[in-house]
mmCIF file of C-alpha atoms in Angstrom:
data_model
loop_
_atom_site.group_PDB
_atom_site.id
_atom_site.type_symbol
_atom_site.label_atom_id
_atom_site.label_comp_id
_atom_site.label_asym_id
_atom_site.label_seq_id
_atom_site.Cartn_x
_atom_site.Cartn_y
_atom_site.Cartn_z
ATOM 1 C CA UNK A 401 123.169 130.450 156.776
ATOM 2 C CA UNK A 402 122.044 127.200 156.135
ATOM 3 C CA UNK A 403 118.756 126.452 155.506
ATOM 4 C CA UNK A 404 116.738 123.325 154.174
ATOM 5 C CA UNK A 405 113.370 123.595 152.619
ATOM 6 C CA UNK A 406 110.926 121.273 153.035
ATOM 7 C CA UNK A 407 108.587 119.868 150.459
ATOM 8 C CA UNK A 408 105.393 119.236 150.144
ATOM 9 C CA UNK A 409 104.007 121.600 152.264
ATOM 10 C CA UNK A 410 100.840 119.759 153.234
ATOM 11 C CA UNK A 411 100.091 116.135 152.682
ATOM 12 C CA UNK A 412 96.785 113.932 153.620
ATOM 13 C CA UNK A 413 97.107 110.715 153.646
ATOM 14 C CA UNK A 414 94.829 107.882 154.606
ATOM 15 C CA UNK A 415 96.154 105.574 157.732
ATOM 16 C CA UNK A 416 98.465 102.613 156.854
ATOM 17 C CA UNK A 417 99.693 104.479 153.520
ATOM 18 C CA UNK A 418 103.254 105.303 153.502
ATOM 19 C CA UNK A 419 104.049 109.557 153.540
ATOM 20 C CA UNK A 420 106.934 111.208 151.094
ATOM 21 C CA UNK A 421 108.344 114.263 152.226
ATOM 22 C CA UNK A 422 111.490 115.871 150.786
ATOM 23 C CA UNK A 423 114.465 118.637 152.095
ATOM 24 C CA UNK A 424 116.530 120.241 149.413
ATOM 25 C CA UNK A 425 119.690 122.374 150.689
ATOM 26 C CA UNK A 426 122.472 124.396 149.206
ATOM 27 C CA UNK A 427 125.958 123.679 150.488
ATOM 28 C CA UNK A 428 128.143 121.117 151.725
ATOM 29 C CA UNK A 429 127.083 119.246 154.842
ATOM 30 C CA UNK A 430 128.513 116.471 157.267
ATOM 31 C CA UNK A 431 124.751 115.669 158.444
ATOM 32 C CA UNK A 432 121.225 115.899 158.263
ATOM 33 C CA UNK A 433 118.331 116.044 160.580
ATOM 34 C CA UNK A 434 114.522 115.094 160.475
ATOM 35 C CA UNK A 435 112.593 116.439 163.174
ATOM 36 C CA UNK A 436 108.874 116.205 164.162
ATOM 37 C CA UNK A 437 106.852 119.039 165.723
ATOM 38 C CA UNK A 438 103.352 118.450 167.260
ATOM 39 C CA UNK A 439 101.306 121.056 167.447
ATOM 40 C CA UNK A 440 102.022 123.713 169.984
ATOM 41 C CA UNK A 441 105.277 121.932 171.140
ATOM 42 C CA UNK A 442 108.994 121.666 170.589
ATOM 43 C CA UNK A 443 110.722 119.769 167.993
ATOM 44 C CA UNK A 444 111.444 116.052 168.477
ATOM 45 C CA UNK A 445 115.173 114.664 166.796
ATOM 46 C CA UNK A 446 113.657 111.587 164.844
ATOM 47 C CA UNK A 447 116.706 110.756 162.963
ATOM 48 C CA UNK A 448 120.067 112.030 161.504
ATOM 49 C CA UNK A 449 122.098 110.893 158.409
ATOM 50 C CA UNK A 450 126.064 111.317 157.442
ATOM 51 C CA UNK A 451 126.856 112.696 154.523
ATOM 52 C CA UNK A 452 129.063 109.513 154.074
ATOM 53 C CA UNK A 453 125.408 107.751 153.667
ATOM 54 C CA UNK A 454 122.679 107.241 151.342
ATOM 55 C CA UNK A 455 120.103 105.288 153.679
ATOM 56 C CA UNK A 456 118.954 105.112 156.919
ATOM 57 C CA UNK A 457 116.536 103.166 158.970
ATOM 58 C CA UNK A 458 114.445 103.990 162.464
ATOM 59 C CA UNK A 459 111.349 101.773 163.107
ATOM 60 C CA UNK A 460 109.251 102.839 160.543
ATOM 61 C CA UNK A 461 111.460 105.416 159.287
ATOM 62 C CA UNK A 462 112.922 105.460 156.092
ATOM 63 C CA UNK A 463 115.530 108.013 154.822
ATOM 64 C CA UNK A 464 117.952 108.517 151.881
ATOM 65 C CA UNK A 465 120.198 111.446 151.048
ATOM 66 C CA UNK A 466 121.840 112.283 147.546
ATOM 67 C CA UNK A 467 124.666 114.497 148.253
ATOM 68 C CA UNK A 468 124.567 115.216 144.233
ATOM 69 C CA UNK A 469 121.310 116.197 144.120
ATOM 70 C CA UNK A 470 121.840 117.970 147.751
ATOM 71 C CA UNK A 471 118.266 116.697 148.801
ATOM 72 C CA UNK A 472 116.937 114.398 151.237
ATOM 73 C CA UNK A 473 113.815 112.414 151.704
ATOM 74 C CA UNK A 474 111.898 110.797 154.477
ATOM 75 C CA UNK A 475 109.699 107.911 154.064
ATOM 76 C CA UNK A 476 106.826 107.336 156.755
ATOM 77 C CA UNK A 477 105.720 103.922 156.187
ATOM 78 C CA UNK A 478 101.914 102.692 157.757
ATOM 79 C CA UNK A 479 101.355 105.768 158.520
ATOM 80 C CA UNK A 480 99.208 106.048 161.905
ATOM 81 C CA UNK A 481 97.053 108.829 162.805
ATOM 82 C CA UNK A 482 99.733 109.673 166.006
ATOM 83 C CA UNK A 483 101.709 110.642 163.036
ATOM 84 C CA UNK A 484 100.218 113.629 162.125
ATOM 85 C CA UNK A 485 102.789 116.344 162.649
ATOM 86 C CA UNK A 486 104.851 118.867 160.998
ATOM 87 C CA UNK A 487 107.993 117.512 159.851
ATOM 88 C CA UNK A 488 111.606 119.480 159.436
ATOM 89 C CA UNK A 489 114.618 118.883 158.190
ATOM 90 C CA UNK A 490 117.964 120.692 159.210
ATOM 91 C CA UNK A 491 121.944 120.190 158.193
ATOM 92 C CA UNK A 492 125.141 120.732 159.788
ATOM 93 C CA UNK A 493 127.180 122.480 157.699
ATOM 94 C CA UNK A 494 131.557 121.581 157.141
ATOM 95 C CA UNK A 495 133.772 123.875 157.378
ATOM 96 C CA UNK A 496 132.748 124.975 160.706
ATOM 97 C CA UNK A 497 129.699 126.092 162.385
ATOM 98 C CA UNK A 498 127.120 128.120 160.586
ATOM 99 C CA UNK A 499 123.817 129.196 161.690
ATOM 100 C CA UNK A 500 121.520 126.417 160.908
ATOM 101 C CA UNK A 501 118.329 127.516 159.846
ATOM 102 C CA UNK A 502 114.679 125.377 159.916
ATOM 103 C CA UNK A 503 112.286 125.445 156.540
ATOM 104 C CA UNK A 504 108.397 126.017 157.202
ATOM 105 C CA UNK A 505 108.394 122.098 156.978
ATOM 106 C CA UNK A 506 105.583 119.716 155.623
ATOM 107 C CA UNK A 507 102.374 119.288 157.576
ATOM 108 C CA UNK A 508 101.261 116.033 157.378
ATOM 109 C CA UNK A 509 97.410 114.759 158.051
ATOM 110 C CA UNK A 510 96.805 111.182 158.627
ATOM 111 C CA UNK A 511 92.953 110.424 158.287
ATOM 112 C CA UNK A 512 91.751 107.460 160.635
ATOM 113 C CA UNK B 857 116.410 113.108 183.008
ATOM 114 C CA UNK B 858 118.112 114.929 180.876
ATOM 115 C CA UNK B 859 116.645 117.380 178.716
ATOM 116 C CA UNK B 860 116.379 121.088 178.363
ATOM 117 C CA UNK B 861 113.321 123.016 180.233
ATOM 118 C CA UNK B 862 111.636 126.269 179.484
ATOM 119 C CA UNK B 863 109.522 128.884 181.133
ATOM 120 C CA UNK B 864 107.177 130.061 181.894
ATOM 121 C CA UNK B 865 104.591 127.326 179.330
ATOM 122 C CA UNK B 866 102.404 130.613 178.847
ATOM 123 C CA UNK B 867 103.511 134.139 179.226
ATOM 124 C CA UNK B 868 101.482 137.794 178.365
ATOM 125 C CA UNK B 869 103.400 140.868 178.162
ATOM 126 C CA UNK B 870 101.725 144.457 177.809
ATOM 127 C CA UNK B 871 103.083 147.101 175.735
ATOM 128 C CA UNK B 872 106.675 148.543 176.672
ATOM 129 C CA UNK B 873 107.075 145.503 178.704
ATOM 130 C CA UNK B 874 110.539 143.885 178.876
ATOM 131 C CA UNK B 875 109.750 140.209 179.527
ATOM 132 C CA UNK B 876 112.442 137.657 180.164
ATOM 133 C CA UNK B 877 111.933 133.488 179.069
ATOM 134 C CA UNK B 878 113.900 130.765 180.919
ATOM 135 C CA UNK B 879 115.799 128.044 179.680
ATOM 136 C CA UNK B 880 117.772 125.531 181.034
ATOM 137 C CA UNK B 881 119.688 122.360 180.272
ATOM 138 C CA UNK B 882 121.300 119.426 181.929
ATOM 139 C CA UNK B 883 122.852 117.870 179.133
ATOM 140 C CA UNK B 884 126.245 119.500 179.602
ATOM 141 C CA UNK B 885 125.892 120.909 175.787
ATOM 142 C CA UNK B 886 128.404 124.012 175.070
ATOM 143 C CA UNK B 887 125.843 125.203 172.176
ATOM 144 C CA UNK B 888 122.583 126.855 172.868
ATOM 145 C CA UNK B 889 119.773 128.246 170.607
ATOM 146 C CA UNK B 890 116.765 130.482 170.680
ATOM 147 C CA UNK B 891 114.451 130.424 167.485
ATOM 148 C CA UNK B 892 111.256 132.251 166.994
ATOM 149 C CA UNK B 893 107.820 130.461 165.199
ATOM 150 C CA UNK B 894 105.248 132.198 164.099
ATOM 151 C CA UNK B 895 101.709 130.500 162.860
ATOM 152 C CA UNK B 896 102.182 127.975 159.589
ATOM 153 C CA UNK B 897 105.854 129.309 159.782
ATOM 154 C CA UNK B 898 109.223 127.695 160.057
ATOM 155 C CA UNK B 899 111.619 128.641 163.001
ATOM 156 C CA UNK B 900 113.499 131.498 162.754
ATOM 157 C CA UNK B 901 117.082 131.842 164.448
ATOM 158 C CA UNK B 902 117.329 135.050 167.010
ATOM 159 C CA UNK B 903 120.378 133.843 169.139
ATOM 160 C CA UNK B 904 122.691 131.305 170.000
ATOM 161 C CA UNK B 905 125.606 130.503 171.710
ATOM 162 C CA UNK B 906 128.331 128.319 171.533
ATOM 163 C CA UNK B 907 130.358 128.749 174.594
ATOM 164 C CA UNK B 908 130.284 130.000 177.901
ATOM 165 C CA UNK B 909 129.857 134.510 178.224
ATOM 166 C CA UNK B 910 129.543 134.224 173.760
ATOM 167 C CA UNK B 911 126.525 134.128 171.811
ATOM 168 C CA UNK B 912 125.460 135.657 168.603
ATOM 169 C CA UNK B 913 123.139 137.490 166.753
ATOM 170 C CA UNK B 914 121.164 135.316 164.247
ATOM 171 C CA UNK B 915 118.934 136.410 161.776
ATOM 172 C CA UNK B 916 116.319 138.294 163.729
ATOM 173 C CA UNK B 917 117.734 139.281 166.775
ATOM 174 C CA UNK B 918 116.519 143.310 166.981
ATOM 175 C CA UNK B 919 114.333 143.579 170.209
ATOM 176 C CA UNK B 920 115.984 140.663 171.642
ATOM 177 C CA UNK B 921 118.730 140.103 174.028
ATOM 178 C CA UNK B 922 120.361 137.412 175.786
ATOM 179 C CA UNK B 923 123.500 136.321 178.384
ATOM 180 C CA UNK B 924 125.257 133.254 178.643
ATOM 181 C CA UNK B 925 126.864 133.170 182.384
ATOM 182 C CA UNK B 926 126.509 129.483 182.738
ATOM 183 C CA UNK B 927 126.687 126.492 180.600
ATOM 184 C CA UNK B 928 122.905 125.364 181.905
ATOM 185 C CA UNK B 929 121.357 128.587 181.224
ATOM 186 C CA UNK B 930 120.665 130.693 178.406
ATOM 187 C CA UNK B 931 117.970 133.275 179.131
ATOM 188 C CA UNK B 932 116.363 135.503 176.531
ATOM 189 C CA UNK B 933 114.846 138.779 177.108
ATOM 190 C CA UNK B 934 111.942 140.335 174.984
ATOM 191 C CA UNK B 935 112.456 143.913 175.158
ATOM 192 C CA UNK B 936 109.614 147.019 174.194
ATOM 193 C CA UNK B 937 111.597 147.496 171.203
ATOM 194 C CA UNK B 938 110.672 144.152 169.133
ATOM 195 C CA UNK B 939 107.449 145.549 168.201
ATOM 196 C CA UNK B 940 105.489 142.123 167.506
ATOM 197 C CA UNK B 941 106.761 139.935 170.021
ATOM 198 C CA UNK B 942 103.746 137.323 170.205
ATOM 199 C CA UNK B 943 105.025 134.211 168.945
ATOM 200 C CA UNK B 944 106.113 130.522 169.790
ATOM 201 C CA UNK B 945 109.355 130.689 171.326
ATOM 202 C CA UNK B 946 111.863 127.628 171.356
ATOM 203 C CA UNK B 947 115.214 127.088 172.847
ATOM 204 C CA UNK B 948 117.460 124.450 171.620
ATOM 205 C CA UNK B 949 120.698 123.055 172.724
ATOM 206 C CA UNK B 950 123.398 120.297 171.127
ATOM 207 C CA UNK B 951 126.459 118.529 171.958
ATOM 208 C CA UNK B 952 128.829 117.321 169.622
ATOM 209 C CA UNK B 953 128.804 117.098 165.425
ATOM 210 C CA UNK B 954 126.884 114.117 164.336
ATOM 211 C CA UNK B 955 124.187 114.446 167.063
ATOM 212 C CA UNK B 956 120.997 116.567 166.558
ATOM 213 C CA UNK B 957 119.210 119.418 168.204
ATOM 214 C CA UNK B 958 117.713 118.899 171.928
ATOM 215 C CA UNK B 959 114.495 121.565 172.248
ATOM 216 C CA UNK B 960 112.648 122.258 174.908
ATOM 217 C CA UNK B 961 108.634 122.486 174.883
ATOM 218 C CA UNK B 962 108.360 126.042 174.361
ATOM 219 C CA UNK B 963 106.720 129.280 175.442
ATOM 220 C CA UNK B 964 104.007 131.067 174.207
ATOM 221 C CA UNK B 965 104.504 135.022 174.254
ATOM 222 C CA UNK B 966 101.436 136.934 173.786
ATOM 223 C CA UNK B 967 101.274 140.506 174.001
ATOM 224 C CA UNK B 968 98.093 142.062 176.051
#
Protein backbone atom coordinates (compact mmCIF):
# COMPACT_ATOMS: atom_id res chain seq x y z
CA UNK A 1 0.00 0.00 0.00
CA UNK A 2 0.84 3.39 -0.21
CA UNK A 3 1.50 5.33 2.54
CA UNK A 4 3.02 8.91 3.22
CA UNK A 5 4.55 9.89 6.46
CA UNK A 6 4.27 13.00 7.80
CA UNK A 7 6.92 15.06 9.47
CA UNK A 8 7.27 16.87 12.18
CA UNK A 9 5.00 15.36 14.32
CA UNK A 10 4.14 18.34 16.49
CA UNK A 11 4.91 21.93 15.78
CA UNK A 12 4.10 25.30 17.95
CA UNK A 13 4.28 28.13 16.40
CA UNK A 14 3.49 31.68 17.36
CA UNK A 15 0.52 33.46 15.16
CA UNK A 16 1.58 35.23 11.91
CA UNK A 17 4.80 32.85 11.59
CA UNK A 18 4.77 30.70 8.63
CA UNK A 19 4.47 26.48 9.56
CA UNK A 20 6.82 23.70 7.61
CA UNK A 21 5.51 20.41 7.47
CA UNK A 22 6.85 17.62 5.24
CA UNK A 23 5.38 13.99 3.54
CA UNK A 24 7.96 11.56 2.33
CA UNK A 25 6.57 8.44 0.22
CA UNK A 26 7.93 5.41 -1.51
CA UNK A 27 6.70 4.78 -5.04
CA UNK A 28 5.63 6.35 -8.08
CA UNK A 29 2.64 8.66 -7.91
CA UNK A 30 0.39 10.79 -10.38
CA UNK A 31 -0.74 13.06 -7.26
CA UNK A 32 -0.59 14.22 -3.92
CA UNK A 33 -2.92 15.34 -1.26
CA UNK A 34 -2.76 17.69 1.88
CA UNK A 35 -5.55 17.36 4.11
CA UNK A 36 -6.53 19.08 7.42
CA UNK A 37 -8.27 17.36 10.34
CA UNK A 38 -9.77 19.35 13.29
CA UNK A 39 -10.13 17.76 16.19
CA UNK A 40 -12.82 15.18 16.49
CA UNK A 41 -13.86 15.62 12.77
CA UNK A 42 -13.28 14.38 9.26
CA UNK A 43 -10.57 15.30 7.00
CA UNK A 44 -10.82 18.46 4.88
CA UNK A 45 -9.04 18.19 0.95
CA UNK A 46 -6.91 21.50 1.20
CA UNK A 47 -4.97 20.97 -1.88
CA UNK A 48 -3.58 18.40 -4.44
CA UNK A 49 -0.42 18.48 -6.67
CA UNK A 50 0.53 16.49 -10.13
CA UNK A 51 3.36 14.75 -10.25
CA UNK A 52 4.01 16.79 -13.51
CA UNK A 53 4.52 19.81 -10.82
CA UNK A 54 6.86 21.22 -8.44
CA UNK A 55 4.65 24.15 -6.89
CA UNK A 56 1.42 24.94 -5.99
CA UNK A 57 -0.51 27.79 -4.57
CA UNK A 58 -4.06 28.04 -2.42
CA UNK A 59 -4.57 31.32 -0.45
CA UNK A 60 -2.08 31.02 1.96
CA UNK A 61 -0.98 27.72 0.97
CA UNK A 62 2.21 26.93 -0.28
CA UNK A 63 3.32 23.49 -1.65
CA UNK A 64 6.23 21.92 -3.61
CA UNK A 65 6.89 18.30 -4.51
CA UNK A 66 10.34 16.70 -5.60
CA UNK A 67 9.50 13.60 -7.36
CA UNK A 68 13.47 12.75 -6.88
CA UNK A 69 13.51 13.11 -3.50
CA UNK A 70 9.78 11.48 -3.39
CA UNK A 71 8.80 14.11 -0.63
CA UNK A 72 6.51 16.87 -0.36
CA UNK A 73 6.16 19.94 1.73
CA UNK A 74 3.48 22.33 2.79
CA UNK A 75 4.07 25.82 3.70
CA UNK A 76 1.41 27.62 6.05
CA UNK A 77 2.19 31.16 5.75
CA UNK A 78 0.69 33.86 8.74
CA UNK A 79 -0.27 31.29 10.43
CA UNK A 80 -3.67 32.06 12.42
CA UNK A 81 -4.75 30.40 15.47
CA UNK A 82 -7.99 28.76 13.24
CA UNK A 83 -5.08 26.93 11.88
CA UNK A 84 -4.36 24.72 14.44
CA UNK A 85 -5.04 21.25 13.11
CA UNK A 86 -3.54 18.03 12.24
CA UNK A 87 -2.31 17.98 8.85
CA UNK A 88 -2.01 14.74 6.30
CA UNK A 89 -0.72 14.05 3.33
CA UNK A 90 -1.84 11.14 0.93
CA UNK A 91 -0.78 9.99 -2.90
CA UNK A 92 -2.40 8.33 -5.68
CA UNK A 93 -0.42 5.81 -6.82
CA UNK A 94 0.21 4.90 -11.19
CA UNK A 95 -0.16 1.94 -12.34
CA UNK A 96 -3.56 1.51 -11.06
CA UNK A 97 -5.31 1.77 -7.86
CA UNK A 98 -3.65 0.81 -4.65
CA UNK A 99 -4.82 1.18 -1.22
CA UNK A 100 -3.88 4.58 -0.16
CA UNK A 101 -2.90 4.76 3.23
CA UNK A 102 -2.84 8.15 5.76
CA UNK A 103 0.52 8.83 8.08
CA UNK A 104 -0.19 9.86 11.86
CA UNK A 105 0.28 13.45 10.35
CA UNK A 106 1.77 16.66 12.04
CA UNK A 107 -0.16 18.42 14.78
CA UNK A 108 0.23 21.83 14.54
CA UNK A 109 -0.37 24.54 17.57
CA UNK A 110 -0.72 28.10 16.72
CA UNK A 111 -0.35 30.28 19.98
CA UNK A 112 -2.51 33.60 19.87
CA UNK B 1 -25.12 20.05 -1.23
CA UNK B 2 -23.10 17.59 -2.03
CA UNK B 3 -21.10 15.79 0.33
CA UNK B 4 -20.98 12.46 2.03
CA UNK B 5 -22.98 11.99 5.54
CA UNK B 6 -22.44 9.62 8.38
CA UNK B 7 -24.25 8.13 11.30
CA UNK B 8 -25.09 8.01 13.90
CA UNK B 9 -22.37 11.39 15.28
CA UNK B 10 -22.10 9.19 18.59
CA UNK B 11 -22.69 5.54 18.93
CA UNK B 12 -22.06 2.93 22.25
CA UNK B 13 -22.05 -0.66 21.68
CA UNK B 14 -21.92 -3.32 24.63
CA UNK B 15 -20.01 -6.40 24.47
CA UNK B 16 -21.03 -9.08 21.70
CA UNK B 17 -22.86 -6.32 20.09
CA UNK B 18 -22.93 -6.18 16.27
CA UNK B 19 -23.35 -2.46 15.54
CA UNK B 20 -23.82 -1.12 12.06
CA UNK B 21 -22.47 2.84 10.93
CA UNK B 22 -24.14 4.68 8.01
CA UNK B 23 -22.73 6.37 5.23
CA UNK B 24 -23.92 7.99 2.40
CA UNK B 25 -22.96 10.11 -0.57
CA UNK B 26 -24.43 12.27 -3.24
CA UNK B 27 -21.53 12.94 -5.21
CA UNK B 28 -22.09 10.14 -7.71
CA UNK B 29 -18.37 8.77 -6.73
CA UNK B 30 -17.84 4.90 -7.82
CA UNK B 31 -15.04 4.64 -4.92
CA UNK B 32 -15.84 4.44 -1.29
CA UNK B 33 -13.68 4.13 1.90
CA UNK B 34 -13.90 3.25 5.54
CA UNK B 35 -10.71 4.03 7.73
CA UNK B 36 -10.34 3.57 11.40
CA UNK B 37 -8.45 6.45 13.91
CA UNK B 38 -7.47 5.80 16.98
CA UNK B 39 -6.14 8.67 19.61
CA UNK B 40 -2.71 10.62 18.28
CA UNK B 41 -2.98 7.97 15.42
CA UNK B 42 -3.14 8.16 11.68
CA UNK B 43 -6.13 6.52 9.76
CA UNK B 44 -6.06 3.15 9.15
CA UNK B 45 -7.76 1.53 5.94
CA UNK B 46 -10.52 -1.37 6.89
CA UNK B 47 -12.56 -1.34 3.56
CA UNK B 48 -13.25 0.14 0.42
CA UNK B 49 -14.90 -0.16 -2.62
CA UNK B 50 -14.58 0.77 -5.98
CA UNK B 51 -17.66 -0.24 -7.76
CA UNK B 52 -21.04 -1.18 -7.29
CA UNK B 53 -21.64 -5.14 -5.15
CA UNK B 54 -17.17 -5.00 -4.85
CA UNK B 55 -15.23 -3.85 -2.06
CA UNK B 56 -12.12 -5.02 -0.40
CA UNK B 57 -10.40 -5.90 2.50
CA UNK B 58 -7.76 -3.27 3.54
CA UNK B 59 -5.37 -3.54 6.09
CA UNK B 60 -7.45 -4.15 9.17
CA UNK B 61 -10.54 -5.43 8.17
CA UNK B 62 -11.00 -8.65 10.86
CA UNK B 63 -14.25 -7.86 12.89
CA UNK B 64 -15.49 -5.75 10.19
CA UNK B 65 -17.83 -6.17 7.38
CA UNK B 66 -19.41 -4.24 4.79
CA UNK B 67 -21.93 -4.31 1.40
CA UNK B 68 -21.99 -2.17 -1.42
CA UNK B 69 -25.72 -2.50 -3.03
CA UNK B 70 -25.84 1.04 -4.15
CA UNK B 71 -23.52 3.60 -5.42
CA UNK B 72 -24.77 6.19 -2.41
CA UNK B 73 -24.29 3.79 0.29
CA UNK B 74 -21.61 1.97 1.82
CA UNK B 75 -22.50 0.69 5.29
CA UNK B 76 -20.05 -0.88 7.70
CA UNK B 77 -20.83 -3.27 10.36
CA UNK B 78 -18.82 -3.68 13.70
CA UNK B 79 -19.21 -7.16 14.61
CA UNK B 80 -18.45 -8.96 18.46
CA UNK B 81 -15.49 -10.34 16.90
CA UNK B 82 -13.22 -7.02 16.51
CA UNK B 83 -12.38 -7.10 20.05
CA UNK B 84 -11.48 -3.23 20.53
CA UNK B 85 -13.85 -1.57 18.44
CA UNK B 86 -13.88 2.02 20.20
CA UNK B 87 -12.43 4.31 17.84
CA UNK B 88 -13.04 7.32 15.38
CA UNK B 89 -14.57 5.99 12.42
CA UNK B 90 -14.41 7.82 8.92
CA UNK B 91 -15.85 7.10 5.58
CA UNK B 92 -14.46 8.57 2.52
CA UNK B 93 -15.46 8.65 -1.03
CA UNK B 94 -13.69 10.05 -4.55
CA UNK B 95 -14.40 10.52 -8.08
CA UNK B 96 -11.99 10.58 -10.67
CA UNK B 97 -7.79 10.56 -10.62
CA UNK B 98 -6.52 13.98 -9.98
CA UNK B 99 -9.27 14.89 -7.44
CA UNK B 100 -8.91 14.15 -3.67
CA UNK B 101 -10.73 12.32 -0.96
CA UNK B 102 -14.42 13.60 0.12
CA UNK B 103 -14.91 12.42 4.11
CA UNK B 104 -17.62 12.65 6.01
CA UNK B 105 -17.62 14.01 9.80
CA UNK B 106 -17.32 10.82 11.45
CA UNK B 107 -18.60 8.54 14.19
CA UNK B 108 -17.49 7.89 17.42
CA UNK B 109 -17.78 4.06 18.50
CA UNK B 110 -17.44 3.48 22.08
CA UNK B 111 -17.88 0.27 23.61
CA UNK B 112 -20.03 0.20 27.09
Amino acid sequence: SQQGEEDPQALSIQEGENATMNCSYKTSINNLQWYRQNSGRGLVHLILIRSNEREKHSGRLRVTLDTSKKSSSLLITASRAADTASYFCATDSRGGYQKVTFGIGTKLQVIP
Amino acid sequence: DGGITQSPKYLFRKEGQNVTLSCEQNLNHDAMYWYRQDPGQGLRLIYYSQIVNDFQKGDIAEGYSVSREKKESFPLTVTSAQKNPTAFYLCASKGTANYGYTFGSGTRLTVV
